[in-house]
XYZ file of C-alpha atoms in Angstrom:
623
model
C 7.335 -18.698 -35.559
C 4.365 -20.358 -36.730
C 1.404 -17.916 -35.171
C -2.527 -20.836 -35.683
C -4.803 -18.021 -37.481
C -7.748 -21.646 -36.669
C -8.622 -24.545 -34.634
C -7.168 -26.761 -37.035
C -5.502 -27.562 -39.927
C -7.463 -28.795 -42.352
C -11.212 -27.433 -42.547
C -12.114 -31.666 -43.186
C -11.531 -30.988 -38.914
C -13.198 -27.710 -38.660
C -16.208 -28.848 -39.547
C -16.590 -32.250 -38.103
C -15.813 -30.425 -34.777
C -18.827 -28.162 -35.435
C -20.771 -30.472 -36.349
C -20.387 -32.373 -33.184
C -19.852 -29.764 -31.152
C -23.630 -28.524 -32.550
C -24.177 -31.971 -31.486
C -23.064 -31.696 -27.766
C -24.815 -28.292 -27.165
C -27.956 -28.649 -26.258
C -27.595 -30.618 -23.505
C -24.487 -28.518 -22.187
C -26.571 -25.814 -22.750
C -29.651 -27.141 -20.843
C -27.594 -29.106 -17.762
C -25.803 -25.316 -17.753
C -29.447 -23.628 -17.242
C -30.688 -26.398 -15.081
C -27.477 -26.086 -12.444
C -28.137 -21.750 -12.484
C -31.579 -22.148 -11.461
C -30.903 -24.068 -8.440
C -28.367 -21.642 -7.991
C -29.036 -18.034 -6.723
C -26.618 -14.994 -6.741
C -26.827 -12.645 -3.781
C -29.325 -10.310 -5.878
C -31.890 -12.873 -7.058
C -31.925 -13.928 -3.184
C -32.896 -9.609 -2.286
C -35.001 -9.528 -5.083
C -36.884 -12.820 -3.392
C -37.130 -12.021 -0.846
C -38.870 -8.465 -1.218
C -41.330 -9.720 -3.446
C -42.146 -13.303 -2.693
C -44.578 -13.936 -5.936
C -42.318 -12.222 -8.682
C -42.182 -12.862 -12.211
C -38.027 -14.432 -11.405
C -39.960 -17.122 -8.898
C -41.867 -17.874 -11.202
C -40.335 -18.570 -13.878
C -37.703 -20.997 -11.983
C -40.591 -22.968 -10.111
C -41.729 -23.379 -14.411
C -38.052 -23.676 -16.448
C -36.655 -25.515 -14.031
C -38.357 -28.943 -15.030
C -38.785 -28.182 -18.448
C -34.896 -27.691 -18.597
C -34.368 -31.346 -17.057
C -36.500 -33.262 -19.710
C -35.489 -31.391 -22.593
C -31.838 -32.554 -20.883
C -32.850 -36.099 -20.271
C -34.093 -35.901 -24.184
C -30.944 -34.635 -25.437
C -28.613 -37.276 -23.770
C -28.621 -39.263 -26.879
C -27.343 -36.542 -29.504
C -25.139 -35.349 -26.811
C -23.612 -38.941 -26.818
C -22.939 -39.743 -30.501
C -21.484 -36.421 -30.181
C -19.544 -36.487 -27.873
C -17.561 -40.043 -29.477
C -16.649 -37.823 -32.698
C -16.055 -34.484 -30.445
C -13.002 -36.111 -27.876
C -11.249 -37.376 -29.993
C -11.211 -34.309 -32.316
C -9.490 -32.515 -29.239
C -6.032 -34.328 -29.809
C -5.060 -31.839 -33.009
C -6.617 -28.922 -31.817
C -3.916 -26.320 -31.612
C -3.325 -24.258 -28.601
C -4.501 -21.493 -29.321
C -6.176 -19.320 -31.404
C -4.406 -15.823 -32.670
C -6.865 -13.078 -34.780
C -5.807 -9.692 -36.341
C -8.549 -7.327 -36.979
C -7.047 -4.059 -38.783
C -8.117 -0.953 -36.792
C -9.489 1.431 -39.894
C -10.466 4.797 -37.514
C -11.316 7.922 -40.365
C -9.307 10.923 -38.937
C -8.892 9.517 -35.526
C -5.103 7.713 -35.675
C -3.256 7.218 -32.622
C -6.512 4.545 -31.098
C -6.731 1.057 -31.352
C -3.152 -1.132 -32.431
C 0.386 0.998 -33.258
C 3.283 0.782 -36.013
C 6.111 -0.466 -36.058
C 9.191 2.056 -36.689
C 12.650 2.772 -35.303
C 13.347 2.681 -31.956
C 14.263 6.271 -30.281
C 17.095 6.263 -28.645
C 15.617 6.851 -25.448
C 13.491 4.424 -24.734
C 9.754 4.251 -25.043
C 7.449 3.381 -22.153
C 4.530 0.392 -22.643
C 1.663 -0.243 -20.333
C 0.084 -3.403 -18.934
C -2.218 -4.326 -17.349
C -4.101 -8.350 -15.915
C -7.050 -9.493 -14.942
C -9.462 -11.864 -13.904
C -12.739 -11.812 -14.964
C -14.234 -14.764 -13.536
C -16.488 -15.542 -17.746
C -17.253 -19.505 -16.336
C -20.244 -21.319 -17.458
C -23.712 -19.134 -15.660
C -24.504 -21.685 -13.569
C -20.511 -22.062 -11.970
C -19.498 -17.850 -11.840
C -22.772 -18.345 -9.414
C -20.765 -19.944 -6.874
C -18.728 -16.419 -6.699
C -22.090 -15.081 -6.472
C -22.185 -13.073 -10.399
C -24.483 -14.202 -13.302
C -25.454 -13.335 -16.814
C -21.769 -14.313 -18.536
C -22.077 -12.919 -22.369
C -23.724 -9.935 -20.897
C -20.823 -9.497 -18.720
C -17.876 -10.373 -20.830
C -19.800 -8.138 -23.285
C -19.502 -4.746 -20.873
C -16.710 -6.216 -19.008
C -14.533 -5.787 -22.605
C -16.876 -2.232 -23.491
C -15.534 -0.998 -20.068
C -11.453 -2.106 -20.762
C -11.414 -0.391 -24.705
C -13.734 2.587 -22.776
C -11.349 3.187 -20.283
C -8.231 2.508 -22.554
C -8.740 4.786 -25.297
C -9.434 7.939 -23.416
C -7.177 10.432 -23.538
C -4.668 11.495 -21.195
C -4.279 14.747 -19.992
C -2.033 17.085 -18.769
C -4.109 19.616 -15.985
C -1.217 23.093 -15.786
C -2.553 24.208 -11.707
C -2.043 28.225 -11.963
C -2.217 28.838 -8.314
C 1.066 29.129 -6.472
C 0.418 27.582 -3.215
C -0.190 24.849 -4.802
C 1.512 22.427 -7.061
C -0.492 19.341 -6.611
C -2.867 17.962 -8.671
C -6.151 17.648 -7.126
C -7.423 14.138 -8.536
C -8.434 10.997 -6.386
C -8.188 8.968 -10.064
C -3.291 9.463 -11.713
C -5.228 7.554 -14.345
C -7.530 10.300 -15.515
C -4.163 12.666 -16.545
C -1.621 11.945 -18.319
C 2.121 11.999 -16.006
C 2.992 15.669 -15.770
C 5.894 15.494 -18.749
C 6.671 12.246 -18.023
C 6.804 9.865 -21.829
C 4.369 6.964 -22.667
C 3.091 5.090 -25.318
C 0.480 7.626 -26.416
C 3.240 10.407 -27.404
C 6.826 7.782 -28.290
C 5.949 6.788 -31.694
C 2.385 7.191 -33.296
C 3.802 6.027 -36.594
C 1.263 5.119 -39.763
C -2.332 2.875 -38.737
C -0.916 0.680 -41.489
C -1.439 -3.287 -40.339
C -0.914 -6.395 -42.954
C -3.866 -9.092 -42.022
C -2.287 -12.646 -42.161
C -5.530 -13.614 -40.766
C -9.318 -14.195 -41.521
C -11.138 -10.779 -40.122
C -13.518 -12.042 -37.825
C -16.503 -12.314 -39.117
C -18.978 -10.957 -35.787
C -17.198 -7.924 -35.643
C -19.269 -5.278 -35.520
C -18.961 -1.760 -37.967
C -17.435 1.423 -36.019
C -20.471 3.534 -36.332
C -19.520 6.350 -33.741
C -16.048 7.485 -32.009
C -15.112 4.332 -30.041
C -15.002 6.531 -26.733
C -17.179 8.147 -26.697
C -21.719 7.984 -27.472
C -22.977 9.793 -30.151
C -24.124 12.847 -30.077
C -21.307 13.344 -27.265
C -20.468 17.513 -27.239
C -17.187 16.694 -25.140
C -15.501 14.229 -27.413
C -11.621 15.060 -27.347
C -11.911 13.451 -30.941
C -14.663 15.741 -31.715
C -14.262 18.991 -30.041
C -16.848 20.965 -30.707
C -17.622 23.299 -26.797
C -14.445 23.173 -24.534
C -15.122 22.478 -21.342
C -14.124 24.897 -18.427
C -11.907 24.403 -15.711
C -11.633 28.052 -14.110
C -7.556 28.293 -12.859
C -6.634 24.579 -14.623
C -6.066 24.324 -18.652
C -6.415 22.416 -19.794
C -9.320 19.733 -18.736
C -10.496 17.099 -21.771
C -13.489 14.445 -21.334
C -13.470 11.630 -22.320
C -16.837 9.570 -22.153
C -18.013 5.346 -22.881
C -20.914 3.982 -25.058
C -24.315 4.133 -24.760
C -24.344 0.491 -24.693
C -21.442 0.542 -21.097
C -24.590 0.393 -18.227
C -22.376 0.812 -15.147
C -19.399 2.608 -16.026
C -21.269 4.629 -19.186
C -23.729 6.192 -17.440
C -21.466 7.007 -13.919
C -17.999 6.577 -14.794
C -18.138 8.979 -17.518
C -20.795 11.168 -16.479
C -20.554 14.853 -15.192
C -20.147 15.110 -11.089
C -21.158 18.343 -9.489
C -21.829 18.729 -5.999
C -22.453 21.492 -3.153
C -19.616 20.740 -0.319
C -16.775 23.070 -1.766
C -13.876 20.283 -1.925
C -12.098 19.662 -5.763
C -11.525 16.303 -7.125
C -11.108 14.719 -10.484
C -14.672 14.310 -11.974
C -15.480 10.398 -13.834
C -15.045 12.546 -17.324
C -12.001 13.635 -16.121
C -13.270 17.169 -15.392
C -12.648 18.555 -12.772
C -15.379 19.384 -10.528
C -16.455 19.781 -7.568
C -17.598 16.607 -6.750
C -20.583 14.389 -3.990
C -19.312 12.061 -0.893
C -21.314 9.378 -1.496
C -19.945 6.881 0.174
C -20.830 5.958 3.191
C -17.638 5.784 3.882
C -15.061 9.050 4.949
C -12.897 9.711 1.550
C -8.787 10.261 2.427
C -6.747 11.067 0.003
C -4.411 8.712 -1.476
C -1.388 9.422 -1.567
C 0.800 9.216 -5.372
C 4.263 8.733 -3.804
C 4.828 7.085 -0.732
C 7.984 8.023 1.183
C 10.619 7.101 -0.939
C 9.038 5.685 -3.595
C 10.040 6.467 -7.635
C 7.159 5.726 -9.047
C 2.971 7.386 -8.876
C 0.664 4.709 -7.417
C -3.019 5.078 -7.724
C -6.203 3.406 -7.035
C -7.786 4.337 -10.258
C -11.963 3.653 -11.556
C -10.459 3.822 -14.907
C -8.263 0.982 -17.358
C -4.897 3.286 -18.027
C -5.041 5.084 -21.096
C -3.322 3.749 -23.891
C -2.871 0.152 -23.103
C -0.633 -1.763 -25.118
C -1.346 -5.136 -23.368
C -3.510 -6.470 -22.065
C -4.126 -10.453 -20.339
C -7.044 -11.876 -19.494
C -7.244 -15.360 -16.384
C -10.835 -16.821 -16.262
C -12.171 -16.258 -20.020
C -13.485 -20.774 -20.379
C -17.053 -19.986 -21.178
C -17.112 -20.102 -25.196
C -19.299 -17.639 -26.695
C -18.035 -15.470 -23.701
C -14.619 -15.721 -25.568
C -16.573 -14.705 -28.883
C -17.774 -11.231 -27.275
C -15.204 -9.926 -25.682
C -12.783 -10.599 -28.123
C -15.095 -8.869 -30.310
C -14.846 -6.132 -27.777
C -11.279 -6.033 -28.069
C -11.092 -5.983 -30.897
C -12.027 -2.156 -31.690
C -8.831 -1.193 -29.853
C -6.152 -4.520 -29.760
C -6.230 -5.924 -33.021
C -3.689 -8.600 -31.984
C -6.004 -10.997 -29.731
C -4.682 -15.098 -28.590
C -7.314 -16.433 -27.144
C -9.194 -20.188 -27.120
C -5.790 -20.434 -25.829
C -5.435 -24.401 -24.520
C -6.948 -27.772 -25.181
C -10.063 -29.441 -24.231
C -10.008 -33.747 -24.039
C -6.636 -35.523 -22.891
C -3.995 -34.261 -24.764
C -0.204 -34.671 -23.021
C 0.937 -34.060 -19.595
C -3.363 -33.103 -19.070
C -3.820 -36.981 -18.648
C -7.237 -36.081 -16.972
C -9.937 -35.241 -19.303
C -10.604 -31.061 -19.637
C -13.053 -29.558 -19.600
C -12.327 -25.929 -19.366
C -9.680 -24.954 -21.583
C -6.890 -22.118 -19.564
C -8.880 -19.175 -19.609
C -6.156 -17.336 -20.934
C -5.780 -14.645 -22.917
C -3.922 -11.885 -24.110
C -4.438 -8.951 -25.770
C -1.792 -6.143 -28.039
C -1.474 -3.358 -29.804
C 1.832 -4.576 -31.204
C 2.490 -7.410 -33.611
C 2.833 -10.766 -31.712
C 5.781 -12.567 -33.217
C 5.400 -15.407 -31.709
C 3.585 -18.134 -29.131
C 3.453 -21.422 -26.893
C 1.478 -21.733 -24.972
C 1.898 -25.140 -21.334
C -0.254 -27.227 -19.382
C -0.021 -27.727 -16.138
C 0.974 -31.171 -15.674
C 0.022 -31.777 -11.863
C -3.646 -29.787 -11.687
C -5.567 -31.545 -8.456
C -9.354 -32.234 -7.702
C -12.235 -29.404 -9.615
C -8.698 -27.044 -10.396
C -7.595 -30.488 -13.256
C -11.061 -29.539 -15.474
C -9.312 -26.946 -16.716
C -6.568 -26.619 -18.142
C -4.343 -23.613 -16.064
C -1.853 -23.357 -17.509
C 0.556 -20.719 -19.108
C 0.567 -18.862 -22.304
C 3.875 -16.940 -23.908
C 3.742 -14.219 -26.529
C 6.860 -12.142 -28.365
C 5.835 -8.562 -29.072
C 8.570 -6.567 -32.164
C 7.023 -3.652 -30.411
C 10.517 -0.847 -32.574
C 13.664 -1.287 -34.768
C 17.019 0.022 -33.935
C 18.555 2.012 -36.212
C 20.686 -1.389 -37.183
C 17.911 -3.007 -38.370
C 17.735 -4.934 -34.958
C 14.118 -6.223 -34.024
C 13.541 -4.858 -30.399
C 11.376 -7.145 -29.013
C 9.414 -8.453 -25.570
C 8.195 -10.955 -23.703
C 4.844 -11.909 -21.719
C 3.906 -14.203 -20.014
C 0.394 -14.355 -19.300
C -0.918 -17.498 -16.295
C -3.337 -18.595 -13.611
C -2.469 -21.019 -10.964
C -4.079 -23.421 -9.547
C -6.164 -21.916 -7.232
C -7.372 -24.806 -3.896
C -5.750 -23.482 -0.406
C -3.425 -25.681 0.932
C -1.992 -26.580 -1.779
C 1.574 -24.638 -1.731
C 3.698 -27.101 -2.778
C 1.660 -27.586 -6.423
C 1.779 -23.761 -6.742
C 5.304 -24.136 -6.545
C 6.033 -26.991 -8.588
C 3.437 -24.461 -11.346
C 6.008 -21.780 -10.901
C 9.331 -23.890 -11.585
C 8.131 -25.555 -14.668
C 6.350 -21.494 -15.380
C 10.515 -19.642 -14.836
C 11.920 -23.570 -17.258
C 9.174 -23.000 -19.722
C 10.008 -19.476 -20.176
C 13.403 -20.174 -20.548
C 13.016 -22.135 -23.566
C 10.890 -20.523 -25.145
C 13.258 -16.679 -24.846
C 15.510 -19.109 -26.264
C 13.701 -20.726 -29.234
C 11.857 -17.722 -30.516
C 15.470 -16.326 -30.568
C 17.006 -19.044 -32.999
C 16.845 -17.987 -36.501
C 14.589 -19.717 -38.787
C 17.385 -22.571 -40.966
C 19.849 -21.542 -43.519
C 18.676 -17.500 -43.062
C 21.429 -15.337 -41.219
C 19.440 -11.881 -39.020
C 20.827 -9.204 -36.778
C 20.415 -10.693 -33.334
C 17.411 -9.005 -31.260
C 17.223 -6.767 -28.498
C 15.405 -7.255 -25.686
C 12.835 -4.373 -24.132
C 10.898 -6.075 -21.723
C 10.091 -9.413 -20.092
C 7.132 -9.506 -18.051
C 4.809 -11.771 -16.548
C 1.403 -11.144 -15.634
C -1.397 -13.078 -13.499
C -3.867 -15.097 -10.659
C -0.844 -16.229 -9.157
C -3.304 -17.797 -6.548
C -1.627 -17.153 -3.876
C -1.020 -13.763 -1.692
C 2.288 -12.192 0.057
C 1.227 -11.792 3.606
C -1.165 -15.346 4.342
C 0.584 -17.147 6.715
C -0.064 -20.030 4.698
C 1.512 -19.019 1.538
C 5.498 -18.189 3.323
C 6.618 -21.953 0.537
C 5.025 -19.987 -2.781
C 6.732 -16.357 -0.806
C 10.246 -17.733 -0.611
C 9.903 -19.295 -4.272
C 12.786 -17.738 -6.401
C 10.532 -16.267 -8.963
C 10.787 -13.549 -6.645
C 14.918 -13.137 -7.371
C 14.609 -13.733 -11.527
C 11.516 -11.622 -11.229
C 10.446 -8.592 -9.883
C 7.050 -7.069 -7.939
C 6.887 -3.758 -7.496
C 4.249 -4.281 -4.702
C 6.613 -6.590 -2.609
C 9.844 -6.026 0.762
C 9.667 -9.098 0.370
C 8.883 -12.297 1.413
C 5.170 -11.526 3.662
C 5.839 -8.450 3.776
C 4.173 -5.694 0.758
C 4.508 -1.908 0.749
C 1.330 -0.151 2.600
C -0.034 1.165 -0.695
C 0.096 -2.048 -2.351
C -3.742 -3.168 -2.154
C -5.736 -6.894 -2.830
C -7.215 -7.165 -5.098
C -9.251 -10.212 -4.918
C -13.787 -9.204 -2.905
C -15.776 -10.486 -1.431
C -18.976 -12.256 -3.119
C -21.206 -11.428 -0.614
C -21.023 -7.229 -0.726
C -20.703 -7.574 -4.536
C -24.037 -5.536 -5.467
C -23.827 -3.492 -1.913
C -24.626 -0.345 -3.456
C -21.499 1.511 -2.376
C -19.255 -0.728 -4.434
C -21.928 -1.265 -7.437
C -19.676 1.323 -9.524
C -16.365 1.856 -10.442
C -16.389 5.524 -8.794
C -17.645 3.710 -5.418
C -15.490 1.256 -5.799
C -12.729 3.608 -5.782
C -14.038 5.274 -2.749
C -13.815 2.612 -1.241
C -11.140 1.132 -1.929
C -9.024 4.537 -0.440
C -10.975 4.020 3.632
C -9.665 1.483 5.115
C -12.765 0.609 6.775
C -13.667 -0.112 3.371
C -10.986 -2.005 2.602
C -12.233 -4.650 5.567
C -15.558 -4.229 4.246
C -14.673 -5.714 0.693
C -11.865 -7.634 0.293
C -10.616 -11.110 1.398
C -8.066 -10.705 3.656
C -5.599 -13.390 4.634
C -6.516 -15.305 7.957
C -5.159 -14.859 11.235
C -2.202 -17.600 12.642
C -5.081 -18.309 14.691
C -7.943 -19.194 12.176
C -9.080 -22.452 11.656
C -8.583 -22.639 8.054
C -11.929 -23.771 7.522
C -13.658 -21.451 8.888
C -15.451 -18.218 6.298
C -12.640 -16.510 4.150
C -14.746 -13.191 3.829
C -12.770 -10.080 5.213
C -15.930 -9.366 7.873
C -15.961 -12.240 9.821
C -11.943 -12.589 10.254
C -9.313 -11.127 12.479
C -7.485 -8.772 9.269
C -4.151 -8.608 7.691
C -2.126 -6.246 5.556
C -4.926 -4.212 3.260
C -6.331 -7.533 1.540
C -4.622 -11.128 -0.992
C -3.177 -9.470 -3.123
C -4.013 -12.905 -5.493
C -3.095 -10.100 -9.657
C 0.376 -9.971 -10.093
C 2.972 -8.116 -12.317
C 6.574 -8.721 -12.509
C 9.439 -7.736 -14.893
C 12.759 -8.820 -15.108
C 15.613 -6.403 -16.190
C 17.996 -9.552 -16.524
C 18.906 -10.427 -20.438
C 18.457 -6.713 -21.332
C 21.013 -4.922 -24.155
C 23.615 -3.197 -21.593
C 23.191 0.495 -20.525
C 19.003 0.181 -21.179
C 17.191 0.266 -18.055
C 13.830 -0.998 -16.532
C 11.638 2.078 -14.189
C 8.691 1.296 -13.501
C 6.725 5.263 -13.478
C 3.293 3.944 -12.485
C 1.555 0.832 -10.874
C -2.154 1.377 -11.091
C -5.453 -0.599 -8.602
C -7.493 -0.406 -11.466
C -12.215 -0.683 -10.439
C -13.539 -0.481 -13.701
C -14.727 -4.001 -13.462
C -17.046 -3.302 -10.231
C -20.230 -6.076 -10.374
C -18.772 -7.960 -13.300
C -15.608 -9.075 -11.815
C -15.173 -10.778 -7.619
C -11.292 -9.512 -8.595
C -9.346 -6.270 -9.342
C -7.401 -5.843 -11.803
C -3.490 -4.586 -12.091
C -1.592 -2.149 -14.243
C 1.334 -0.756 -14.416
C 3.459 1.235 -17.700
C 7.367 1.133 -17.520
C 9.751 2.723 -19.317
C 12.548 1.402 -21.443
C 15.969 3.714 -21.535
C 18.055 3.071 -23.422
C 20.406 4.960 -22.165
C 21.648 7.193 -25.282
C 20.995 10.851 -26.020
C 18.474 11.918 -28.491
C 20.928 13.293 -31.615
């Protein structure tokens, strides 16, 4: 159970890696910029069409030949560096573990949580999965996205802004209205239900088992609210007025956050008389700015046992975050820097480059996986899928397994949870490849749980108590497409439960597709978290901006965009959070409290995020 806090086992190898990469990097960067200048996003095309002689067009015409000349000049140095760099990748660690102390004076409850005694009634945990499409800029443009480094910083800011806002309980005084008038249930507390924010909040003392990240920004303001904010719940200077609703607190965001800070965190006042929850968690009049008619979305459907929603915010008090497609190295550093201001424990740089073991083909990209946690990580392992094909084989896609410490029983037994973050083969029509990867996922997961539960040799320790076993990731198939029938019937879904699924080929009516149509990412109707949320709450909006499963009579080679194909279901749901109740202690039970489709990364990625809050009850009563 040794966590790797450095990419290499020795400082000498680390130095050689840095030296060789410094020779390769100029060529890599110039090639990326050259290709990026040849592939324009829809936003850039729109700007150029409006002004053919714009500064942007002139820059492309001048920079492309310059990049080509410099690229040719850097090739000899890159070749020399590559000769040293490629063999070093065989001994590179499969992941990098970072642990930072979070010290916010007077702000207990933000960031990581300590480990204390496990309460008899149990606890709830919040999980989130997001595909953030942080590819090198030239490759990201094929998904109609650009400026990867800026997006990485913004993704991190929006995630921690959403997760670190307070949960708020709103009481309705009206005797005839017992519901909560809210467009986003995630901006409210879950009633009187327990959450991780109130179940357990011991002191914020942590022990560093790795060097501090020298790139971490110093905390100079409240991590939720900008300097000078008058409605910060941590520094309440004036109380929000909410009519007959009480109490109403507001959550803001960093001034550096672009769309999220301006539109997600400002109060709207309209004159249409409609009541809703504004994006700063304050009840107010909300103007209907969407071109689609807005409909109310129920928080609970039929006989469903848990709440579900489409939310403009990441869930408050998020405990575990699994990310996919964090491929670009510079973006990884920037994203980790932002996440470390909320999550103390992060596994990043997951996967190896070059040739290694089962990965027979040369890997130009790592796995793209990242896992962030508020609870200490005890053990981790990465496994690379050996059967990638085509362009997918150029990345070391695989599965990241982690064991986290979430509490200690009164018998001094550790209470632990198991997390799996994965990203499956993406090429359409390769169902057999994905099924083989699912087989390996189950096999590796069982082996990891068995090996990590073994006590150190010569030591006698009490057996760990398992609280949860959760799989998060982009599985690259949905539960409605006829082409994905093989994956839909995989044994994965007998061992793990999908909260959005009724059975093979059939999702629950409220389940939402998570793959956005890339061509519409820059439309005004979906340019902010709130506007995208409104569109997703409307059936016509979903038809316009989601990618849908093709009909049976459609040619597979034709366009997959939602605007151009026969529609089926509520869109292609590629992002999953699955949980298993096997292996739990006797009388322990898992219950979903809420499930969310999150739009807070609008304009930054072509996927919606998914989140789930899971309650673990022990069947005991509070003494």
